Tab-separated table of C-alpha atoms in Angstrom:
chain	number	residue	atom	x	y	z
A	23	MET	CA	-55.610	77.876	253.263
A	24	GLY	CA	-56.413	75.479	250.430
A	25	ARG	CA	-54.895	75.655	247.022
A	26	THR	CA	-58.114	76.838	245.367
A	27	GLU	CA	-58.463	79.728	247.757
A	28	ARG	CA	-54.906	80.815	247.144
A	29	THR	CA	-55.408	80.673	243.412
A	30	LEU	CA	-58.553	82.705	243.790
A	31	ILE	CA	-56.772	85.374	245.807
A	32	ALA	CA	-53.944	85.468	243.313
A	33	SER	CA	-56.392	85.879	240.433
A	34	ALA	CA	-58.225	88.648	242.226
A	35	ALA	CA	-54.957	90.469	242.806
A	36	LEU	CA	-54.102	90.170	239.148
A	37	VAL	CA	-57.481	91.505	238.090
A	38	LEU	CA	-57.157	94.437	240.472
A	39	CYS	CA	-53.730	95.606	239.469
A	40	GLY	CA	-53.357	94.171	236.011
A	41	CYS	CA	-49.679	93.580	236.483
A	42	ALA	CA	-47.707	92.282	239.394
A	43	SER	CA	-45.211	95.144	239.593
A	44	LEU	CA	-47.919	97.823	239.510
A	45	GLY	CA	-49.365	96.564	242.772
A	46	ALA	CA	-51.544	98.909	244.742
A	47	GLN	CA	-48.729	101.395	245.275
A	48	GLY	CA	-48.880	104.893	243.862
A	49	THR	CA	-45.714	106.493	242.514
A	50	ASP	CA	-45.517	109.397	244.970
A	51	ASP	CA	-42.896	107.646	247.087
A	52	LEU	CA	-40.761	106.569	244.145
A	53	GLY	CA	-37.832	108.107	242.350
A	54	VAL	CA	-35.145	107.468	239.791
A	55	VAL	CA	-31.375	107.309	240.285
A	56	ILE	CA	-29.164	107.772	237.232
A	57	GLU	CA	-26.271	105.340	236.825
A	58	ARG	CA	-24.129	107.487	234.595
A	59	ALA	CA	-21.454	105.073	233.396
A	60	THR	CA	-23.703	102.169	232.443
A	61	GLY	CA	-26.605	103.924	230.745
A	62	SER	CA	-29.014	102.577	233.314
A	63	VAL	CA	-31.330	103.933	236.002
A	64	GLN	CA	-32.695	102.484	239.206
A	65	VAL	CA	-36.295	102.935	240.266
A	66	VAL	CA	-36.164	103.500	244.023
A	67	ASP	CA	-38.662	103.566	246.871
A	68	GLN	CA	-38.203	106.491	249.269
A	69	ALA	CA	-40.158	104.955	252.147
A	70	LYS	CA	-38.458	101.570	251.965
A	71	ARG	CA	-35.096	103.196	251.147
A	72	ALA	CA	-34.655	100.454	248.609
A	73	SER	CA	-34.064	99.862	244.941
A	74	LEU	CA	-37.021	98.307	243.133
A	75	ALA	CA	-35.606	97.752	239.674
A	76	ARG	CA	-32.858	98.620	237.225
A	77	ILE	CA	-33.725	99.730	233.702
A	78	GLU	CA	-30.948	99.502	231.142
A	79	GLY	CA	-30.279	100.513	227.563
A	80	LEU	CA	-30.706	104.273	227.960
A	81	GLY	CA	-27.531	105.298	226.119
A	82	ASP	CA	-24.953	107.802	227.375
A	83	LEU	CA	-26.192	109.148	230.711
A	84	SER	CA	-22.899	110.806	231.681
A	85	HIS	CA	-24.905	114.022	231.874
A	86	ALA	CA	-28.557	113.248	232.372
A	87	ALA	CA	-31.710	114.881	233.638
A	88	ILE	CA	-35.273	113.787	234.274
A	89	VAL	CA	-38.694	115.401	234.237
A	90	TYR	CA	-41.907	113.658	235.251
A	91	SER	CA	-45.357	113.413	233.725
A	92	ARG	CA	-48.067	115.166	235.730
A	93	ASP	CA	-49.279	111.911	237.231
A	94	ALA	CA	-45.670	111.062	238.176
A	95	ARG	CA	-45.979	107.703	236.485
A	96	TYR	CA	-43.618	108.419	233.618
A	97	ALA	CA	-40.061	109.714	233.796
A	98	TYR	CA	-38.562	111.358	230.726
A	99	VAL	CA	-34.810	110.786	230.703
A	100	PHE	CA	-32.616	113.199	228.732
A	101	GLY	CA	-29.235	111.643	227.909
A	102	ARG	CA	-25.990	113.234	226.816
A	103	ASP	CA	-26.098	111.460	223.459
A	104	GLY	CA	-29.419	113.038	222.475
A	105	GLY	CA	-31.419	110.056	223.697
A	106	LEU	CA	-34.905	110.795	225.036
A	107	SER	CA	-36.455	107.861	226.890
A	108	LYS	CA	-39.877	107.575	228.477
A	109	ILE	CA	-39.908	105.211	231.440
A	110	ASP	CA	-42.998	103.796	233.136
A	111	ILE	CA	-41.779	103.734	236.720
A	112	ALA	CA	-44.800	101.800	237.957
A	113	ALA	CA	-44.253	99.007	235.431
A	114	ARG	CA	-40.449	99.528	235.595
A	115	LYS	CA	-39.833	99.566	231.868
A	116	THR	CA	-39.020	101.844	228.962
A	117	VAL	CA	-42.133	102.534	226.916
A	118	ALA	CA	-40.730	104.894	224.267
A	119	ARG	CA	-37.301	106.020	223.183
A	120	THR	CA	-35.823	108.196	220.452
A	121	VAL	CA	-32.313	109.451	219.745
A	122	GLN	CA	-33.221	112.959	218.694
A	123	ALA	CA	-29.860	114.767	218.494
A	124	GLY	CA	-26.127	114.147	218.694
A	125	ASN	CA	-25.446	115.929	221.970
A	126	SER	CA	-28.026	117.082	224.453
A	127	ILE	CA	-28.093	118.814	227.844
A	128	GLY	CA	-31.590	118.562	229.297
A	129	GLY	CA	-35.271	119.214	228.867
A	130	ALA	CA	-38.542	120.401	230.274
A	131	ILE	CA	-42.201	119.392	230.310
A	132	SER	CA	-45.121	121.734	229.677
A	133	LYS	CA	-47.585	122.622	232.435
A	134	ASP	CA	-50.332	120.617	230.762
A	135	GLY	CA	-47.999	117.646	230.536
A	136	ARG	CA	-48.563	117.252	226.812
A	137	LEU	CA	-45.232	118.467	225.486
A	138	VAL	CA	-41.624	117.585	226.219
A	139	ALA	CA	-38.933	119.988	225.020
A	140	VAL	CA	-35.266	119.016	224.696
A	141	ALA	CA	-32.333	121.442	224.665
A	142	ASN	CA	-29.592	120.337	222.288
A	143	TYR	CA	-25.939	121.231	221.796
A	144	GLU	CA	-25.506	119.403	218.500
A	145	PRO	CA	-27.274	120.246	216.289
A	146	GLY	CA	-28.055	123.317	218.388
A	147	GLY	CA	-31.702	124.015	219.100
A	148	VAL	CA	-34.835	122.835	220.834
A	149	LYS	CA	-37.089	120.001	219.754
A	150	ILE	CA	-40.695	119.695	220.887
A	151	PHE	CA	-42.194	116.215	221.333
A	152	ASP	CA	-45.618	114.797	222.044
A	153	ALA	CA	-45.241	113.603	225.637
A	154	ALA	CA	-47.531	110.624	225.026
A	155	THR	CA	-45.788	109.161	221.980
A	156	LEU	CA	-42.468	111.061	221.690
A	157	GLU	CA	-43.516	112.046	218.190
A	158	LEU	CA	-41.486	115.047	217.005
A	159	LEU	CA	-43.833	118.006	216.614
A	160	SER	CA	-41.462	120.829	215.771
A	161	GLU	CA	-37.899	122.043	215.919
A	162	ILE	CA	-36.471	125.433	216.816
A	163	PRO	CA	-32.927	125.704	215.410
A	164	SER	CA	-30.777	128.010	217.536
A	165	THR	CA	-29.456	129.889	214.540
A	166	TYR	CA	-27.974	133.257	215.400
A	167	GLY	CA	-26.003	136.074	213.789
A	168	THR	CA	-25.506	136.236	210.045
A	169	ALA	CA	-23.242	133.242	209.389
A	170	GLY	CA	-25.980	130.657	209.996
A	171	LYS	CA	-24.278	129.152	213.046
A	172	ARG	CA	-26.284	127.315	215.692
A	173	ALA	CA	-25.636	127.933	219.363
A	174	LYS	CA	-25.627	125.337	222.135
A	175	VAL	CA	-28.916	125.596	224.004
A	176	VAL	CA	-28.793	125.590	227.807
A	177	GLY	CA	-31.064	126.232	230.777
A	178	ILE	CA	-34.412	125.220	229.307
A	179	ALA	CA	-37.429	125.639	231.592
A	180	ASP	CA	-41.189	125.566	231.350
A	181	ALA	CA	-42.737	128.974	231.919
A	182	PRO	CA	-46.301	130.020	232.716
A	183	GLY	CA	-48.548	130.739	229.761
A	184	GLY	CA	-47.674	127.712	227.656
A	185	LYS	CA	-44.075	128.688	227.014
A	186	PHE	CA	-40.588	127.270	227.130
A	187	VAL	CA	-37.674	129.581	227.886
A	188	PHE	CA	-34.012	128.815	227.175
A	189	SER	CA	-30.594	130.407	226.600
A	190	LEU	CA	-28.137	130.314	223.690
A	191	PHE	CA	-24.557	129.922	224.936
A	192	GLU	CA	-22.576	131.383	222.019
A	193	ALA	CA	-25.273	133.852	220.961
A	194	ASP	CA	-25.735	135.663	224.303
A	195	GLU	CA	-29.484	135.390	223.808
A	196	ILE	CA	-32.552	134.205	225.728
A	197	TRP	CA	-35.484	132.901	223.697
A	198	VAL	CA	-39.082	132.434	224.820
A	199	ALA	CA	-41.032	129.958	222.701
A	200	ASP	CA	-44.826	130.070	222.800
A	201	VAL	CA	-45.984	126.538	222.046
A	202	ALA	CA	-49.761	127.088	222.098
A	203	ASP	CA	-49.572	125.517	218.639
A	204	PRO	CA	-46.763	123.015	219.232
A	205	ARG	CA	-46.251	122.353	215.542
A	206	HIS	CA	-45.658	126.069	214.950
A	207	PRO	CA	-43.874	127.600	217.937
A	208	VAL	CA	-43.654	131.381	218.026
A	209	VAL	CA	-40.280	132.536	219.316
A	210	ARG	CA	-39.486	135.838	220.959
A	211	LYS	CA	-35.754	136.558	221.105
A	212	PHE	CA	-33.843	138.703	223.566
A	213	GLY	CA	-30.278	139.623	222.598
A	214	ASN	CA	-27.263	140.981	224.476
A	215	VAL	CA	-28.311	139.351	227.722
A	216	GLY	CA	-24.656	139.038	228.779
A	217	ARG	CA	-21.761	136.896	227.583
A	218	GLU	CA	-22.132	133.110	227.450
A	219	PRO	CA	-25.201	132.134	229.450
A	220	TYR	CA	-24.294	128.593	230.531
A	221	ASP	CA	-27.211	127.443	232.657
A	222	ALA	CA	-30.408	128.910	234.035
A	223	LEU	CA	-33.299	128.387	236.385
A	224	ILE	CA	-36.828	129.588	236.782
A	225	THR	CA	-37.884	130.569	240.305
A	226	PRO	CA	-40.320	128.144	241.957
A	227	ASP	CA	-43.205	130.577	241.390
A	228	GLY	CA	-42.428	130.711	237.672
A	229	ARG	CA	-41.902	134.456	237.806
A	230	TYR	CA	-38.202	134.979	237.076
A	231	TYR	CA	-35.909	133.243	234.621
A	232	ILE	CA	-32.295	133.704	235.702
A	233	ALA	CA	-29.319	132.790	233.536
A	234	GLY	CA	-25.743	132.460	234.806
A	235	LEU	CA	-23.111	134.103	232.614
A	236	PHE	CA	-19.783	132.477	232.084
A	237	GLY	CA	-18.220	135.221	230.010
A	238	GLU	CA	-18.768	138.019	232.490
A	239	ASP	CA	-19.847	138.763	236.032
A	240	GLY	CA	-23.495	139.074	236.922
A	241	LEU	CA	-26.686	137.251	235.982
A	242	ALA	CA	-29.375	137.886	233.405
A	243	LEU	CA	-32.916	138.113	234.799
A	244	LEU	CA	-36.068	137.975	232.716
A	245	ASP	CA	-39.409	138.770	234.380
A	246	MET	CA	-41.801	136.278	232.797
A	247	GLN	CA	-44.743	138.491	233.802
A	248	ASN	CA	-43.252	141.470	231.989
A	249	LEU	CA	-41.408	140.239	228.935
A	250	ASP	CA	-41.611	143.689	227.353
A	251	ALA	CA	-39.128	144.954	229.940
A	252	GLY	CA	-36.579	142.501	228.539
A	253	PRO	CA	-33.689	140.928	230.451
A	254	ARG	CA	-31.841	142.995	232.996
A	255	ARG	CA	-28.585	142.409	234.786
A	256	ILE	CA	-28.580	141.553	238.475
A	257	LEU	CA	-25.796	140.905	240.963
A	258	GLU	CA	-23.220	142.690	238.837
A	259	GLY	CA	-20.482	141.582	241.191
A	260	TYR	CA	-21.526	137.943	240.995
A	261	GLY	CA	-19.050	135.729	239.276
A	262	ARG	CA	-15.380	135.207	239.412
A	263	GLY	CA	-14.585	138.864	239.975
A	264	GLY	CA	-11.245	140.419	239.097
A	265	GLU	CA	-9.318	137.289	240.019
A	266	ARG	CA	-10.929	135.048	237.371
A	267	LEU	CA	-10.581	131.951	239.501
A	268	PRO	CA	-10.469	128.651	237.667
A	269	VAL	CA	-13.661	126.600	237.849
A	270	TYR	CA	-13.293	122.815	237.925
A	271	LYS	CA	-16.932	122.044	237.469
A	272	MET	CA	-19.667	124.352	236.276
A	273	PRO	CA	-22.134	125.048	239.101
A	274	HIS	CA	-25.667	123.882	238.438
A	275	LEU	CA	-28.124	126.700	238.677
A	276	ARG	CA	-31.244	124.601	238.793
A	277	GLY	CA	-30.299	123.541	242.269
A	278	TRP	CA	-30.231	127.099	243.526
A	279	ALA	CA	-31.835	127.407	246.876
A	280	ILE	CA	-34.548	129.867	247.731
A	281	ALA	CA	-35.123	129.914	251.475
A	282	GLY	CA	-37.146	132.653	253.138
A	283	ASP	CA	-36.002	136.040	251.916
A	284	TYR	CA	-32.735	134.643	250.671
A	285	ALA	CA	-31.397	132.948	247.601
A	286	PHE	CA	-28.251	130.880	248.163
A	287	LEU	CA	-25.919	130.764	245.179
A	288	PRO	CA	-22.684	128.941	244.478
A	289	ALA	CA	-19.841	131.465	244.221
A	290	ILE	CA	-18.043	130.928	240.930
A	291	GLY	CA	-14.572	129.514	241.537
A	292	LYS	CA	-14.510	130.618	245.180
A	293	HIS	CA	-14.904	128.420	248.211
A	294	ALA	CA	-18.070	130.201	249.259
A	295	VAL	CA	-21.842	130.252	249.112
A	296	LEU	CA	-23.349	133.652	248.451
A	297	VAL	CA	-26.493	134.778	250.222
A	298	VAL	CA	-28.612	137.214	248.291
A	299	ASN	CA	-31.800	139.068	249.159
A	300	ARG	CA	-34.203	137.741	246.589
A	301	HIS	CA	-36.223	140.919	246.373
A	302	SER	CA	-33.437	143.449	245.975
A	303	TRP	CA	-30.980	140.900	244.466
A	304	LYS	CA	-28.258	142.392	246.652
A	305	GLU	CA	-25.653	140.224	248.339
A	306	VAL	CA	-26.128	140.077	252.115
A	307	ALA	CA	-23.505	137.511	253.164
A	308	GLU	CA	-20.796	135.186	251.964
A	309	ILE	CA	-20.457	131.874	253.796
A	310	PRO	CA	-17.041	130.183	253.560
A	311	VAL	CA	-17.235	126.488	252.640
A	312	GLN	CA	-14.618	123.802	252.008
A	313	GLY	CA	-14.570	123.799	248.191
A	314	GLN	CA	-16.137	125.183	245.008
A	315	PRO	CA	-19.899	124.634	245.344
A	316	VAL	CA	-21.783	122.816	242.592
A	317	PHE	CA	-25.291	122.254	243.973
A	318	VAL	CA	-26.628	124.547	246.686
A	319	MET	CA	-30.021	123.160	247.675
A	320	ALA	CA	-32.544	124.191	250.326
A	321	ARG	CA	-34.362	121.666	252.454
A	322	PRO	CA	-38.047	122.118	251.545
A	323	ASP	CA	-38.810	123.937	254.806
A	324	GLY	CA	-35.993	126.406	254.132
A	325	ARG	CA	-34.161	125.859	257.425
A	326	GLN	CA	-31.078	124.218	255.952
A	327	VAL	CA	-29.070	124.539	252.767
A	328	TRP	CA	-26.989	121.579	251.609
A	329	VAL	CA	-23.916	122.019	249.422
A	330	ASN	CA	-21.780	119.665	247.362
A	331	PHE	CA	-18.498	120.489	245.643
A	332	ALA	CA	-16.320	120.396	242.537
A	333	TYR	CA	-13.147	118.373	241.973
A	334	PRO	CA	-10.938	117.821	243.915
A	335	ARG	CA	-12.849	118.465	247.176
A	336	ASN	CA	-15.907	116.582	246.080
A	337	SER	CA	-16.277	113.899	248.749
A	338	VAL	CA	-17.717	116.215	251.377
A	339	VAL	CA	-21.213	117.651	251.800
A	340	GLN	CA	-21.742	120.683	254.022
A	341	VAL	CA	-24.895	121.987	255.645
A	342	ILE	CA	-25.700	125.654	256.291
A	343	ASP	CA	-28.171	126.719	258.972
A	344	VAL	CA	-30.299	129.403	257.329
A	345	ALA	CA	-31.242	131.289	260.511
A	346	ALA	CA	-27.618	131.540	261.662
A	347	LEU	CA	-26.132	131.797	258.138
A	348	LYS	CA	-23.295	129.489	259.085
A	349	LEU	CA	-22.092	125.931	258.617
A	350	VAL	CA	-23.461	123.414	261.075
A	351	GLU	CA	-22.368	120.078	259.645
A	352	SER	CA	-19.872	118.377	257.326
A	353	LEU	CA	-20.557	114.860	256.083
A	354	GLU	CA	-18.561	112.362	254.040
A	355	PRO	CA	-21.084	110.138	252.305
A	356	GLY	CA	-18.449	108.611	250.009
A	357	LYS	CA	-16.113	109.456	247.155
A	358	THR	CA	-17.197	112.060	244.617
A	359	VAL	CA	-20.613	113.299	245.645
A	360	LEU	CA	-22.546	114.347	242.549
A	361	HIS	CA	-26.091	115.087	243.653
A	362	MET	CA	-28.530	115.405	246.544
A	363	GLU	CA	-32.302	115.018	246.608
A	364	PHE	CA	-34.647	115.731	249.509
A	365	THR	CA	-37.821	113.830	250.182
A	366	ALA	CA	-40.868	115.996	249.521
A	367	ARG	CA	-41.059	117.274	253.101
A	368	GLY	CA	-37.320	117.259	253.663
A	369	ASP	CA	-37.066	114.779	256.518
A	370	GLU	CA	-34.506	112.772	254.582
A	371	VAL	CA	-31.931	113.458	251.891
A	372	TRP	CA	-30.473	111.005	249.398
A	373	ILE	CA	-26.896	111.624	248.252
A	374	SER	CA	-25.071	109.960	245.364
A	375	ALA	CA	-21.383	109.103	245.827
A	376	ARG	CA	-20.180	108.182	242.359
A	377	ASP	CA	-16.813	106.613	243.086
A	378	SER	CA	-18.062	104.708	246.120
A	379	ASN	CA	-20.858	103.227	243.972
A	380	ARG	CA	-23.519	104.018	246.516
A	381	VAL	CA	-26.404	106.251	247.431
A	382	VAL	CA	-26.529	107.276	251.087
A	383	VAL	CA	-29.687	108.364	252.905
A	384	TYR	CA	-29.488	110.773	255.852
A	385	ASP	CA	-31.943	112.030	258.415
A	386	THR	CA	-31.736	115.816	257.987
A	387	SER	CA	-32.711	116.572	261.600
A	388	ASP	CA	-29.738	114.853	263.256
A	389	PHE	CA	-27.547	113.915	260.231
A	390	ARG	CA	-27.806	110.236	261.096
A	391	LYS	CA	-27.057	107.823	258.267
A	392	LEU	CA	-30.221	105.810	257.648
A	393	ALA	CA	-29.340	103.604	254.702
A	394	GLU	CA	-26.862	102.840	251.952
A	395	LEU	CA	-27.957	101.577	248.553
A	396	PRO	CA	-25.531	100.081	246.068
A	397	ALA	CA	-25.556	101.806	242.656
A	398	GLN	CA	-23.168	101.881	239.696
A	399	SER	CA	-21.556	105.330	239.419
A	400	PRO	CA	-24.715	107.094	240.612
A	401	SER	CA	-25.264	110.719	239.631
A	402	GLY	CA	-28.634	112.493	239.513
A	403	ILE	CA	-31.434	111.512	241.924
A	404	PHE	CA	-34.933	112.567	240.944
A	405	PHE	CA	-37.966	112.034	243.179
A	406	THR	CA	-41.492	112.149	241.823
A	407	TRP	CA	-42.556	115.267	243.774
A	408	ARG	CA	-40.853	117.121	240.913
A	409	ALA	CA	-43.930	116.306	238.814
A	410	ARG	CA	-45.804	119.079	240.586
A	411	ARG	CA	-43.148	121.802	240.636
A	412	ILE	CA	-42.717	124.667	238.178
A	413	GLY	CA	-39.329	124.578	236.470
A	414	LEU	CA	-38.412	121.001	237.407
B	9	MET	CA	3.701	139.675	215.716
B	10	GLN	CA	6.110	137.136	214.318
B	11	ALA	CA	8.488	137.754	217.188
B	12	ALA	CA	5.676	137.261	219.641
B	13	GLU	CA	4.734	133.984	218.005
B	14	ALA	CA	8.339	132.841	218.018
B	15	LEU	CA	8.561	133.724	221.673
B	16	LEU	CA	5.410	131.732	222.394
B	17	VAL	CA	6.833	128.743	220.588
B	18	LEU	CA	10.073	129.110	222.554
B	19	VAL	CA	8.176	129.334	225.814
B	20	ALA	CA	6.169	126.323	224.793
B	21	PHE	CA	9.329	124.375	224.045
B	22	ALA	CA	10.986	125.487	227.227
B	23	LEU	CA	8.011	124.321	229.237
B	24	ALA	CA	7.580	121.129	227.289
B	25	ALA	CA	11.276	120.337	226.955
B	26	PRO	CA	11.643	118.159	230.033
B	27	VAL	CA	8.616	116.212	228.929
B	28	THR	CA	9.497	113.043	227.117
B	29	ALA	CA	6.569	111.716	225.146
B	30	GLY	CA	5.392	108.402	226.471
B	31	ALA	CA	6.811	108.876	229.942
B	32	ASP	CA	5.100	106.211	231.975
B	33	PRO	CA	3.338	107.459	235.119
B	34	GLY	CA	2.937	103.895	236.392
B	35	ALA	CA	-0.080	101.642	236.152
B	36	GLU	CA	-1.943	102.861	239.218
B	37	ARG	CA	-1.484	106.534	238.431
B	38	GLU	CA	-2.459	105.833	234.814
B	39	ARG	CA	-5.765	104.438	236.021
B	40	GLU	CA	-6.300	107.545	238.129
B	41	LEU	CA	-5.483	109.793	235.186
B	42	VAL	CA	-7.852	107.951	232.852
B	43	ALA	CA	-10.592	108.263	235.488
B	44	LEU	CA	-9.779	111.958	235.890
B	45	VAL	CA	-10.083	112.509	232.128
B	46	ARG	CA	-13.323	110.563	231.773
B	47	GLN	CA	-15.037	111.856	234.888
B	48	ASP	CA	-13.709	115.317	235.583
B	49	CYS	CA	-12.601	116.540	232.154
B	50	GLY	CA	-15.753	114.702	231.092
B	51	SER	CA	-17.999	117.036	233.054
B	52	CYS	CA	-17.423	119.593	230.279
B	53	HIS	CA	-16.059	117.487	227.398
B	54	GLY	CA	-18.426	114.536	227.889
B	55	MET	CA	-17.591	111.215	229.523
B	56	THR	CA	-17.171	109.702	226.074
B	57	LEU	CA	-15.137	112.823	225.172
B	58	LYS	CA	-17.420	113.664	222.268
B	59	GLY	CA	-17.879	117.167	223.624
B	60	GLY	CA	-20.284	119.086	225.818
B	61	LEU	CA	-19.945	122.729	226.735
B	62	GLY	CA	-16.263	122.099	225.967
B	63	PRO	CA	-15.055	120.763	222.587
B	64	ALA	CA	-14.658	117.079	221.669
B	65	LEU	CA	-11.400	115.370	222.719
B	66	THR	CA	-11.601	112.448	220.309
B	67	PRO	CA	-8.549	111.396	218.233
B	68	GLU	CA	-10.240	112.841	215.127
B	69	ALA	CA	-10.794	116.187	216.835
B	70	LEU	CA	-7.215	116.347	218.161
B	71	ARG	CA	-5.359	114.783	215.237
B	72	ASP	CA	-4.060	118.008	213.705
B	73	LYS	CA	-3.331	119.794	216.954
B	74	PRO	CA	0.273	119.940	218.175
B	75	ALA	CA	0.765	117.797	221.271
B	76	ASP	CA	2.896	120.451	222.991
B	77	SER	CA	0.195	123.084	222.844
B	78	LEU	CA	-2.432	120.595	224.030
B	79	THR	CA	-0.195	119.725	226.976
B	80	LEU	CA	0.109	123.408	227.821
B	81	THR	CA	-3.657	123.832	227.569
B	82	ILE	CA	-4.131	121.099	230.159
B	83	LEU	CA	-1.508	122.578	232.471
B	84	ASN	CA	-2.357	126.250	232.131
B	85	GLY	CA	-5.936	126.307	230.970
B	86	ARG	CA	-7.136	128.570	228.216
B	87	PRO	CA	-7.673	132.154	229.394
B	88	GLY	CA	-10.932	133.701	228.268
B	89	THR	CA	-12.653	130.317	228.201
B	90	ALA	CA	-14.032	127.904	230.797
B	91	MET	CA	-10.915	125.699	230.553
B	92	PRO	CA	-9.132	125.848	233.935
B	93	PRO	CA	-5.454	125.078	234.622
B	94	TRP	CA	-4.920	121.508	235.825
B	95	ARG	CA	-1.323	122.138	236.919
B	96	PRO	CA	-2.298	121.789	240.600
B	97	PHE	CA	-3.371	118.203	239.921
B	98	VAL	CA	-1.169	116.786	237.159
B	99	SER	CA	2.557	117.047	236.426
B	100	GLU	CA	3.915	118.099	233.038
B	101	ALA	CA	4.839	114.518	232.235
B	102	GLU	CA	1.352	113.368	233.173
B	103	ALA	CA	-0.270	116.059	231.023
B	104	ALA	CA	1.880	114.961	228.081
B	105	TRP	CA	0.898	111.350	228.730
B	106	ILE	CA	-2.805	112.356	228.745
B	107	VAL	CA	-2.409	114.144	225.416
B	108	GLU	CA	-0.716	111.103	223.933
B	109	GLN	CA	-3.562	108.880	225.118
B	110	LEU	CA	-6.225	111.262	223.841
B	111	GLN	CA	-4.643	111.539	220.409
B	112	ARG	CA	-4.393	107.788	220.226
B	113	GLY	CA	-7.828	107.146	221.689
B	114	LEU	CA	-8.273	106.836	225.441
B	115	ARG	CA	-8.450	103.284	226.726
B	116	ASP	CA	-9.810	102.383	230.126
B	117	GLY	CA	-7.886	100.490	232.764
B	118	ALA	CA	-4.221	99.641	232.676
B	119	HIS	CA	-2.607	98.466	229.488
């Protein structure tokens, strides 16, 4: 091939994709891995099981979460220090960033993809941003009681009908914010939901918002299709029970697994995973595991549930067979496993091992190790299929 | 009430008595303890210790708090809150060493 031809081909490629790193590849096979100690993330390729780029300068990511734009091209990174960054994962660069609070826990994106909401500890409240520009549109201070105090906001989720729903830790309240007019949110408040809601999830169908309670046993459930009924208590026995077992890491509720008729929940403080009928919300089984569960996540087809654990037994991952309701596998991907993420159809799972500085990829059918990727203190792994899921 | 307080103080002293401030756990264990504080205490208090669901553990936040009671909080937890007892994982001397480091400002690595 002559030089002219090569130049021609190169020019054509440039015209087609505009930018070398955009290529012809869509983003559906990509994802983001948080590197919690260095304020950086890696853009990864699920099919190649490879890292494509590192993006730095994202602040304190010691607790971080990500939501995706509807087209799965942009990742919104919520940092511990109140940083909100918008990353173009196709171009592998940060396109917008704001430090919007002093201490932040996570966020959510609206169904229409136009709004990003951030839940803040300090100053307590929720801020609503334009997803395109990160312009601040409005703020909902989490002021409660009569002394003008602001609660830490936890468990924020997008809810059907153009709403965000979240919980107020110190106030024992759940608020539903209607953001049809994002500059003037209308907030409906539900009090006495139970002591100290510390995290929450919305079921994958968007129907139920469920908050975990730290200050007492049980969970608060709000039916998003019947807000007038208000929150009710479910699983009254759920929690630490009479023994009040110490908890060395708060379980994450957003990872809760729904598989078939069951929901799988981390027992609080106990070395067990609870199996609950998700229609009656009654406990049907308790599966002993090797430590205090943190994430309890279902493979997308619902046949397996994968569990990771709190300090000090946090270097093991265990797998539950849903049909048999028992453990079928224990793996040691590395030291201090913090998170797991399935591919969209669940054939593979990526696991972050913080203190081994690696991400390990397994085949979920035979538990074979497929790849290891170096990463600096990796924590959360977020694949782009989340762009199309309610509550993620 | 006063008697109860006095008793608490006595108990605190009794528990803390064998602890000599500045006892040196050794360089390797110190590194482990610093990692424990940053990573595992950090899951509630923040890796930079500026607070999360749990309160900040910065020198400014801890300045006016008695070291003995902080040491006991680490060892025994704080009933009625999310703070668990760390006695299964750290000795009294190590807890006292952690408090000393926190009040001074935690440094990474060996000194």
